[in-house]
Amino acid sequence: MEEYTFRPSTDSLDDPPNSRLFLVTSKSIAEDVIREHFSIYGEIQDIWVVKDKQTKESKGVSFVKFAKSSQACRAMEEMHGKCLAEGTKPIKVFIAQSRASGSHRDVEDEELTRIFVMIPKSFTEEDLKETFKEFGDIEYCIIIKNKTTGESKGLGYVRYQRPSQAATAIENCDKTFRAILAEPRNKNVSSENEYFGNSRADHGVNDPGMSAYPFDGSNYSMGDVRGADIITRCLMVSSRASITQEQLYGLFDLIPGMEYCEVQRDPYGFSKGQAMIRYNNLGSAIYAKEKLHGFEYPPGNRLAVSYVDDGEDRSSPVGKMAMQLVAAQMMSMVWSGPAGAQLMKTGAGYPPPAIPQIPRVQTDVALPPPKKMAPSDSRVKERLFVVFNPAPLPVDVLEDVFCRFGALLEVYLVPGRNVGYMKFAERKSATEAMAALHGKVVNGVKMKVMLADPPKEESHKRQRTY
DNA sequence: CGACGGGACGC
DNA sequence: CGACGGGACGC
């Protein structure tokens, strides 16, 4: 263990980065004079006038620690070259070198005015400028692109006129941009990089198309549209393997509007492998039939879904034709995707019935309906640690499943491992997701769902500037 | 038992 | 030229 060392709680040396000023003044300038002139720029956490140990005389050097980098930068910009008292020399003001660096070279504006951001691939340089101009005068914006295809890499630089503007952007822009100060271009890779070439650019690890994702239910072709079919809100599900009420409910409830679900039982209480499902609207029933007929659930067990005559009055030929017309339109829409939906909208003269999302998950647990993800700048209140067997589920499936308990912030899969983390903005959402999903199977993948241990406190190598 | 990311610029 | 002190009481 280390010796006990005193760690001040308020100003941790240079936290946040670039929040401390280095002043060169006349030796007659005292702390109170500095405070007088600098406190208007923000919250001063510490002022230290360096003095000779013996004589106690000022060495004409001081440090001023602000709460924020933007405050320190502003003070530097405004105060550099000013005189703090009659007959004293103009002061010099710089951002202090970080204590650890050991260097006493002046920190130049060049290093303080350019930020590096992560942006959507669709962002143009104009988009970038529009987004970041609210924080200050932009000198230029550049997006890093693939040199051959011209495609954006989702990274950009924004150069501001002044350090305080760059600092303000880093402090206040949306967290999803991950804004940090850009490393200066010149002084590049020499010391801390490996000797073997570039590497590190593209680890193409998690290819979603290749992921171990045994069943997604999307490839099963639909049944023919036969005029003789009766179409009802009521469905019969047949399965050779026995399925519990809860499993079936969870599966068919993925389509909104289910109002009845019951597994048929024989006199001994065992499932006969048949169940009745009813939806409160025809569209959902049609959709369920087309999507779940032939669906493998559990994996290897193909479900058969058919319409059941529910005794509803269908005697009117007009009514029957209308229903079948609706059914045919919906199926063509499913076949041809959104374009078909557009055609139908204009062709039929009335808006199509709402089509639920394609069920992407099959699971042995009844899931609540999906909820919105938490805002991306929310604080992480709880993390779940999930172990997958035999292989991780795709991120989009995990988002779909874990978001249903609310406040899901992010899904992170550890590359090359069968584990991942689910970040939540609410503790309750996390614990409810854990209670509902631990030990359960989704798309053939069994999950262990536990509270994550706190991340290991690594040395603050990567400094964040907010 | 399984465990902690992501991001760098043709001079 | 102009660069690194102070000093502490909890889960």
XYZ file of C-alpha atoms (C1' of nucleotides) in Angstrom:
488
model
C 0.000 0.000 0.000
C 0.933 3.606 -0.477
C 1.746 5.973 2.312
C -1.136 7.991 3.560
C -1.184 11.105 1.495
C -3.313 14.150 1.830
C -5.741 14.669 -0.995
C -7.604 17.955 -1.023
C -11.243 17.381 -1.783
C -12.077 20.545 -3.675
C -9.293 21.032 -6.197
C -7.753 17.813 -7.367
C -4.725 19.451 -8.868
C -5.836 19.867 -12.458
C -9.328 18.577 -12.432
C -10.949 19.366 -14.731
C -8.057 19.691 -17.148
C -6.994 23.202 -18.079
C -8.801 24.798 -15.161
C -5.664 26.165 -13.512
C -3.819 29.350 -14.476
C -0.145 30.117 -14.291
C 0.525 33.806 -13.640
C 3.729 35.803 -13.933
C 3.425 39.086 -12.070
C 5.486 41.711 -10.316
C 6.689 40.362 -6.989
C 4.597 42.966 -5.210
C 1.318 41.452 -6.347
C -0.353 39.612 -3.483
C -3.093 37.022 -3.359
C -5.895 39.452 -2.529
C -5.100 41.590 -5.556
C -5.204 38.555 -7.789
C -8.503 37.472 -6.294
C -9.916 40.957 -6.854
C -9.214 40.797 -10.557
C -9.914 37.129 -11.273
C -12.951 36.222 -9.196
C -15.331 37.775 -11.707
C -14.479 35.002 -14.189
C -15.824 32.181 -12.103
C -15.486 30.058 -9.034
C -11.940 30.308 -7.755
C -11.027 27.217 -5.758
C -7.500 28.142 -4.849
C -4.939 30.904 -5.240
C -1.322 30.248 -4.511
C 1.373 32.876 -4.695
C 4.725 31.113 -4.851
C 7.138 32.489 -2.282
C 10.716 31.934 -1.336
C 10.852 29.460 1.520
C 13.311 31.550 3.530
C 12.552 35.170 2.787
C 8.808 34.637 2.209
C 9.115 37.070 -0.671
C 6.952 36.414 -3.718
C 8.752 34.911 -6.661
C 6.394 36.677 -9.022
C 4.642 33.442 -9.887
C 1.111 32.427 -8.940
C -1.433 29.724 -9.618
C -5.168 30.316 -9.799
C -7.435 27.284 -9.799
C -10.918 27.666 -11.234
C -13.790 25.240 -11.027
C -14.091 25.086 -14.800
C -11.725 25.246 -17.722
C -13.957 27.751 -19.502
C -13.617 30.120 -16.542
C -9.849 29.795 -16.465
C -9.609 30.325 -20.220
C -11.831 33.373 -20.085
C -9.736 34.874 -17.296
C -6.590 34.166 -19.260
C -7.967 35.794 -22.390
C -9.150 38.879 -20.538
C -6.319 39.348 -18.071
C -3.177 38.564 -20.033
C -1.153 41.758 -20.399
C -3.097 43.743 -17.825
C -1.546 45.589 -14.920
C -2.945 44.665 -11.537
C -1.613 47.744 -9.718
C -0.027 51.133 -10.365
C 3.574 50.864 -11.400
C 3.624 47.117 -11.799
C 4.499 45.253 -14.969
C 1.802 43.740 -17.171
C 1.032 40.199 -16.079
C 1.327 37.081 -18.155
C -1.412 34.498 -17.903
C -1.272 30.934 -19.216
C -3.084 27.719 -18.643
C -0.822 25.930 -16.191
C 0.966 22.825 -17.323
C -0.505 19.844 -15.594
C 1.408 19.080 -12.449
C 2.296 15.629 -13.626
C 3.757 16.718 -16.948
C 6.832 18.293 -15.444
C 7.168 20.521 -18.488
C 7.307 24.256 -18.068
C 6.627 25.083 -21.660
C 3.797 27.569 -22.178
C 0.521 25.996 -23.182
C -0.375 27.658 -26.459
C -3.797 28.616 -27.764
C -3.204 26.196 -30.618
C -3.641 23.363 -28.138
C -6.730 24.859 -26.539
C -8.937 25.911 -29.418
C -9.567 22.730 -31.407
C -11.990 20.065 -30.224
C -12.447 16.510 -31.403
C -15.970 15.111 -31.553
C -17.877 11.972 -32.440
C -20.780 12.720 -34.740
C -23.394 10.807 -36.722
C -22.019 9.542 -40.015
C -24.702 11.546 -41.765
C -23.304 14.852 -40.415
C -21.888 17.268 -42.963
C -19.355 19.915 -42.071
C -22.210 22.397 -42.261
C -24.181 20.318 -39.763
C -21.140 20.299 -37.526
C -20.788 24.056 -37.727
C -24.487 24.604 -37.082
C -24.318 22.372 -34.033
C -21.245 23.904 -32.457
C -21.510 27.566 -33.380
C -23.608 28.255 -30.296
C -20.475 27.906 -28.160
C -18.342 30.429 -29.999
C -16.765 31.704 -33.187
C -15.779 28.784 -35.350
C -12.695 29.106 -37.507
C -13.339 25.880 -39.376
C -14.918 22.438 -39.155
C -13.454 19.276 -40.633
C -14.934 15.802 -40.823
C -12.615 12.834 -41.095
C -13.506 10.853 -44.171
C -12.423 7.716 -45.871
C -9.952 8.961 -48.396
C -11.113 6.659 -51.173
C -14.869 6.550 -50.684
C -15.276 9.972 -49.121
C -17.524 8.434 -46.490
C -17.547 10.094 -43.089
C -15.875 8.213 -40.275
C -18.154 9.887 -37.754
C -15.350 12.020 -36.344
C -14.770 15.704 -36.668
C -12.726 18.677 -35.581
C -14.026 22.109 -34.687
C -11.532 24.965 -34.384
C -12.674 27.934 -32.323
C -11.175 31.405 -32.179
C -10.579 31.293 -28.448
C -9.751 28.714 -25.795
C -12.754 29.704 -23.680
C -15.056 28.883 -26.596
C -13.594 25.435 -27.087
C -13.768 24.815 -23.346
C -17.403 25.940 -23.256
C -18.251 23.590 -26.120
C -16.610 20.675 -24.334
C -18.421 21.473 -21.112
C -21.844 22.129 -22.546
C -22.351 20.244 -25.788
C -24.437 17.090 -25.832
C -22.536 14.291 -24.123
C -23.046 11.976 -27.065
C -20.529 14.047 -29.035
C -17.799 12.983 -26.619
C -16.090 16.288 -27.152
C -12.499 16.536 -26.006
C -9.615 18.797 -26.830
C -7.906 17.627 -29.996
C -4.273 16.634 -29.818
C -2.164 19.041 -31.829
C -1.331 17.734 -35.273
C 2.441 18.073 -35.270
C 3.748 16.414 -32.179
C 2.563 12.997 -33.001
C 3.210 9.324 -32.440
C 6.651 8.792 -31.035
C 6.766 7.842 -27.406
C 3.695 5.983 -26.296
C 2.752 4.008 -29.355
C 3.651 0.491 -30.253
C 6.312 -0.201 -32.806
C 4.160 -2.356 -35.015
C 2.476 -0.210 -37.585
C -0.915 1.361 -37.282
C -3.233 -1.420 -36.017
C -5.990 -0.096 -33.746
C -8.079 1.296 -36.576
C -10.646 -1.379 -37.358
C -11.202 -4.335 -35.134
C -14.161 -5.688 -37.042
C -15.259 -7.757 -34.105
C -18.969 -7.465 -33.733
C -20.404 -7.945 -37.156
C -24.131 -7.955 -36.508
C -24.799 -9.987 -39.607
C -22.551 -12.769 -38.430
C -23.502 -12.784 -34.808
C -24.529 -15.941 -33.046
C -28.171 -15.207 -33.337
C -29.841 -18.494 -33.889
C -33.393 -17.504 -34.707
C -34.847 -14.231 -35.700
C -38.084 -15.388 -37.209
C -37.768 -13.106 -40.164
C -36.988 -15.634 -42.850
C -40.036 -17.760 -42.713
C -42.138 -17.242 -45.790
C -45.773 -16.449 -45.508
C -48.584 -18.680 -46.406
C -50.446 -18.216 -49.633
C -53.344 -15.883 -49.699
C -56.166 -18.142 -50.567
C -59.584 -16.790 -51.119
C -61.100 -19.682 -49.251
C -59.386 -18.807 -45.954
C -61.564 -17.513 -43.275
C -60.041 -14.549 -41.547
C -60.836 -13.891 -37.913
C -59.454 -12.256 -34.806
C -59.142 -15.677 -33.249
C -56.113 -17.924 -33.736
C -55.317 -21.536 -32.940
C -51.720 -22.320 -32.147
C -50.442 -25.875 -32.412
C -47.118 -27.065 -31.114
C -45.592 -30.493 -30.791
C -43.469 -29.457 -27.885
C -45.343 -28.333 -24.832
C -45.394 -24.649 -24.213
C -46.468 -22.893 -21.088
C -49.173 -20.302 -20.923
C -46.571 -17.699 -19.962
C -44.342 -18.489 -22.909
C -47.166 -18.299 -25.352
C -48.518 -15.139 -23.834
C -45.131 -13.496 -24.061
C -44.789 -14.428 -27.683
C -48.187 -13.396 -28.979
C -48.383 -10.347 -26.740
C -45.515 -8.896 -28.719
C -48.228 -7.963 -31.153
C -50.475 -5.345 -29.613
C -54.133 -6.016 -29.065
C -54.064 -9.527 -27.668
C -57.116 -9.900 -25.473
C -57.178 -13.621 -24.821
C -54.607 -16.380 -24.584
C -55.187 -19.799 -23.211
C -53.343 -23.060 -23.521
C -55.777 -25.942 -23.935
C -55.381 -28.637 -21.338
C -56.425 -32.222 -21.281
C -58.204 -33.737 -18.285
C -54.919 -34.653 -16.639
C -53.705 -31.098 -16.696
C -51.104 -31.590 -19.390
C -50.899 -29.405 -22.344
C -52.322 -30.825 -25.511
C -50.009 -28.567 -27.422
C -52.759 -26.278 -28.569
C -53.760 -22.806 -27.581
C -56.282 -20.174 -28.431
C -55.324 -16.567 -28.997
C -57.669 -13.689 -29.679
C -56.858 -10.141 -30.633
C -59.151 -7.178 -30.340
C -58.666 -6.301 -33.974
C -58.380 -8.118 -37.218
C -55.138 -6.494 -38.287
C -53.212 -7.794 -35.297
C -54.583 -11.282 -35.789
C -53.600 -11.320 -39.445
C -50.200 -10.044 -38.579
C -49.710 -12.596 -35.843
C -50.779 -15.400 -38.118
C -48.428 -14.376 -40.865
C -45.494 -13.726 -38.623
C -45.766 -16.570 -36.174
C -47.029 -19.402 -38.336
C -43.970 -21.571 -38.818
C -42.009 -19.627 -36.256
C -39.595 -21.854 -34.368
C -40.382 -21.723 -30.716
C -38.711 -23.044 -28.763
C -35.916 -23.431 -31.288
C -36.544 -26.492 -33.402
C -40.243 -26.536 -32.686
C -42.261 -25.031 -35.472
C -45.522 -23.411 -34.433
C -48.596 -23.723 -36.567
C -51.010 -20.834 -36.435
C -54.382 -20.804 -38.118
C -57.551 -18.813 -38.017
C -60.413 -20.129 -35.977
C -64.004 -19.427 -36.751
C -64.944 -17.396 -33.742
C -68.593 -17.249 -34.657
C -68.521 -13.618 -35.547
C -71.026 -12.582 -38.092
C -69.291 -12.858 -41.377
C -72.342 -13.685 -43.431
C -72.397 -10.446 -45.298
C -70.471 -10.999 -48.525
C -69.481 -7.388 -48.544
C -68.066 -7.610 -45.051
C -66.139 -10.729 -45.897
C -64.727 -9.269 -49.053
C -63.733 -6.143 -47.206
C -61.909 -8.148 -44.585
C -60.057 -10.154 -47.137
C -59.175 -7.044 -49.044
C -57.679 -5.603 -45.895
C -55.806 -8.827 -45.312
C -54.390 -8.927 -48.808
C -53.302 -5.317 -48.587
C -51.607 -5.868 -45.302
C -49.758 -8.857 -46.583
C -48.536 -7.101 -49.660
C -47.409 -4.364 -47.387
C -45.500 -6.787 -45.248
C -44.017 -8.295 -48.347
C -42.877 -5.101 -49.893
C -42.080 -3.079 -46.822
C -42.618 0.649 -46.374
C -42.916 1.306 -50.085
C -45.923 -0.959 -50.163
C -47.413 0.861 -47.263
C -47.134 4.096 -49.163
C -48.791 2.648 -52.229
C -51.589 1.301 -50.172
C -52.164 4.571 -48.424
C -52.753 6.388 -51.661
C -54.480 3.527 -53.433
C -57.046 2.651 -50.830
C -57.857 6.225 -49.981
C -57.674 5.709 -46.216
C -54.813 5.213 -43.821
C -53.768 1.611 -43.272
C -54.303 -0.002 -39.914
C -51.338 0.320 -37.617
C -48.861 -2.459 -38.239
C -46.994 -3.567 -35.204
C -43.275 -4.020 -35.329
C -41.929 -7.338 -36.429
C -41.396 -9.398 -33.325
C -37.661 -9.854 -33.145
C -37.526 -11.745 -29.925
C -38.794 -15.050 -28.854
C -38.498 -15.782 -25.220
C -39.830 -17.824 -22.370
C -40.685 -14.754 -20.377
C -43.624 -12.397 -20.685
C -42.174 -9.036 -21.552
C -43.771 -5.698 -20.877
C -44.134 -3.478 -23.932
C -41.059 -1.587 -25.148
C -40.269 1.753 -23.563
C -38.203 4.655 -24.713
C -34.516 4.650 -23.931
C -33.322 7.111 -21.302
C -31.859 10.413 -22.577
C -28.266 9.822 -23.561
C -26.931 12.365 -21.100
C -28.573 10.729 -18.090
C -26.387 9.512 -15.267
C -25.841 5.791 -14.918
C -27.540 4.747 -11.690
C -27.159 1.000 -12.015
C -25.502 -1.508 -14.288
C -26.402 -5.099 -14.948
C -23.797 -7.674 -15.819
C -25.138 -10.263 -18.232
C -23.584 -13.582 -19.159
C -24.849 -15.181 -22.376
C -24.886 -18.848 -23.186
C -23.834 -19.932 -25.718
C -23.220 -16.578 -27.354
C -24.149 -12.920 -26.920
C -27.388 -11.606 -28.351
C -27.185 -8.729 -30.819
C -27.261 -5.272 -29.303
C -30.541 -4.343 -30.957
C -32.273 -7.366 -29.508
C -30.856 -6.602 -26.077
C -32.040 -3.030 -26.328
C -35.497 -4.244 -27.296
C -35.646 -6.623 -24.338
C -34.003 -4.552 -21.603
C -35.644 -1.249 -22.507
C -39.000 -2.679 -21.493
C -38.262 -2.089 -17.827
C -37.561 1.580 -18.450
C -34.601 3.980 -18.287
C -32.229 1.864 -20.364
C -29.230 3.988 -21.274
C -26.895 1.727 -23.154
C -26.068 -1.837 -24.005
C -22.408 -2.669 -24.083
C -21.063 -6.049 -25.115
C -17.524 -6.903 -24.141
C -15.793 -7.757 -27.417
C -14.799 -11.372 -27.791
C -16.568 -12.457 -24.634
C -19.990 -13.817 -23.786
C -20.769 -10.996 -21.429
C -22.083 -7.486 -21.503
C -23.338 -4.560 -19.452
C -26.746 -2.933 -19.465
C -26.641 0.620 -18.189
C -29.735 2.117 -16.594
C -30.606 5.620 -15.519
C -32.913 4.241 -12.815
C -31.991 1.663 -10.222
C -35.537 0.310 -10.139
C -35.549 -0.360 -13.876
C -32.352 -2.331 -13.579
C -33.502 -4.432 -10.653
C -36.831 -5.165 -12.307
C -35.105 -6.182 -15.519
C -32.820 -8.429 -13.516
C -35.727 -10.018 -11.654
C -37.626 -10.642 -14.864
C -34.777 -11.809 -17.069
C -32.270 -13.673 -14.933
C -32.007 -17.268 -16.077
C -34.356 -16.672 -18.985
C -33.887 -17.617 -22.619
C -34.167 -15.106 -25.435
C -33.853 -16.302 -29.025
C -32.297 -19.486 -27.754
C -29.701 -17.687 -25.660
C -29.747 -18.181 -21.926
C -28.916 -15.161 -19.837
C -27.546 -14.706 -16.373
C -28.484 -11.236 -15.245
C -26.747 -9.782 -12.221
C -25.861 -6.439 -10.718
C -22.498 -5.417 -12.110
C -19.586 -4.867 -9.794
C -18.382 -1.266 -9.871
C -15.859 -0.711 -12.646
C -12.287 -1.130 -11.577
C -10.813 2.201 -10.708
C -8.052 2.549 -13.261
C -5.557 5.361 -13.224
C -7.043 8.439 -14.777
C -5.230 8.017 -18.029
C -8.023 9.355 -20.118
C -8.868 12.720 -18.772
C -12.317 13.947 -19.427
C -12.815 17.637 -19.750
C -16.179 18.023 -18.108
C -18.183 -19.248 -13.332
C -18.394 -15.041 -16.725
C -16.051 -8.657 -16.186
C -15.305 -3.087 -18.162
C -15.250 0.388 -25.189
C -15.611 3.903 -28.351
C -11.489 8.248 -31.315
C -7.304 11.179 -34.813
C -6.105 14.804 -39.143
C -2.410 13.757 -46.956
C 2.095 19.397 -46.255
C 12.805 35.862 -17.915
C 8.649 32.408 -15.006
C 6.542 26.490 -12.390
C 4.252 23.468 -7.863
C 2.088 24.663 -0.900
C -1.269 24.018 2.375
C -2.402 20.029 6.186
C -6.724 16.292 7.753
C -11.411 13.166 11.588
C -15.814 8.369 9.012
C -18.788 4.155 6.503
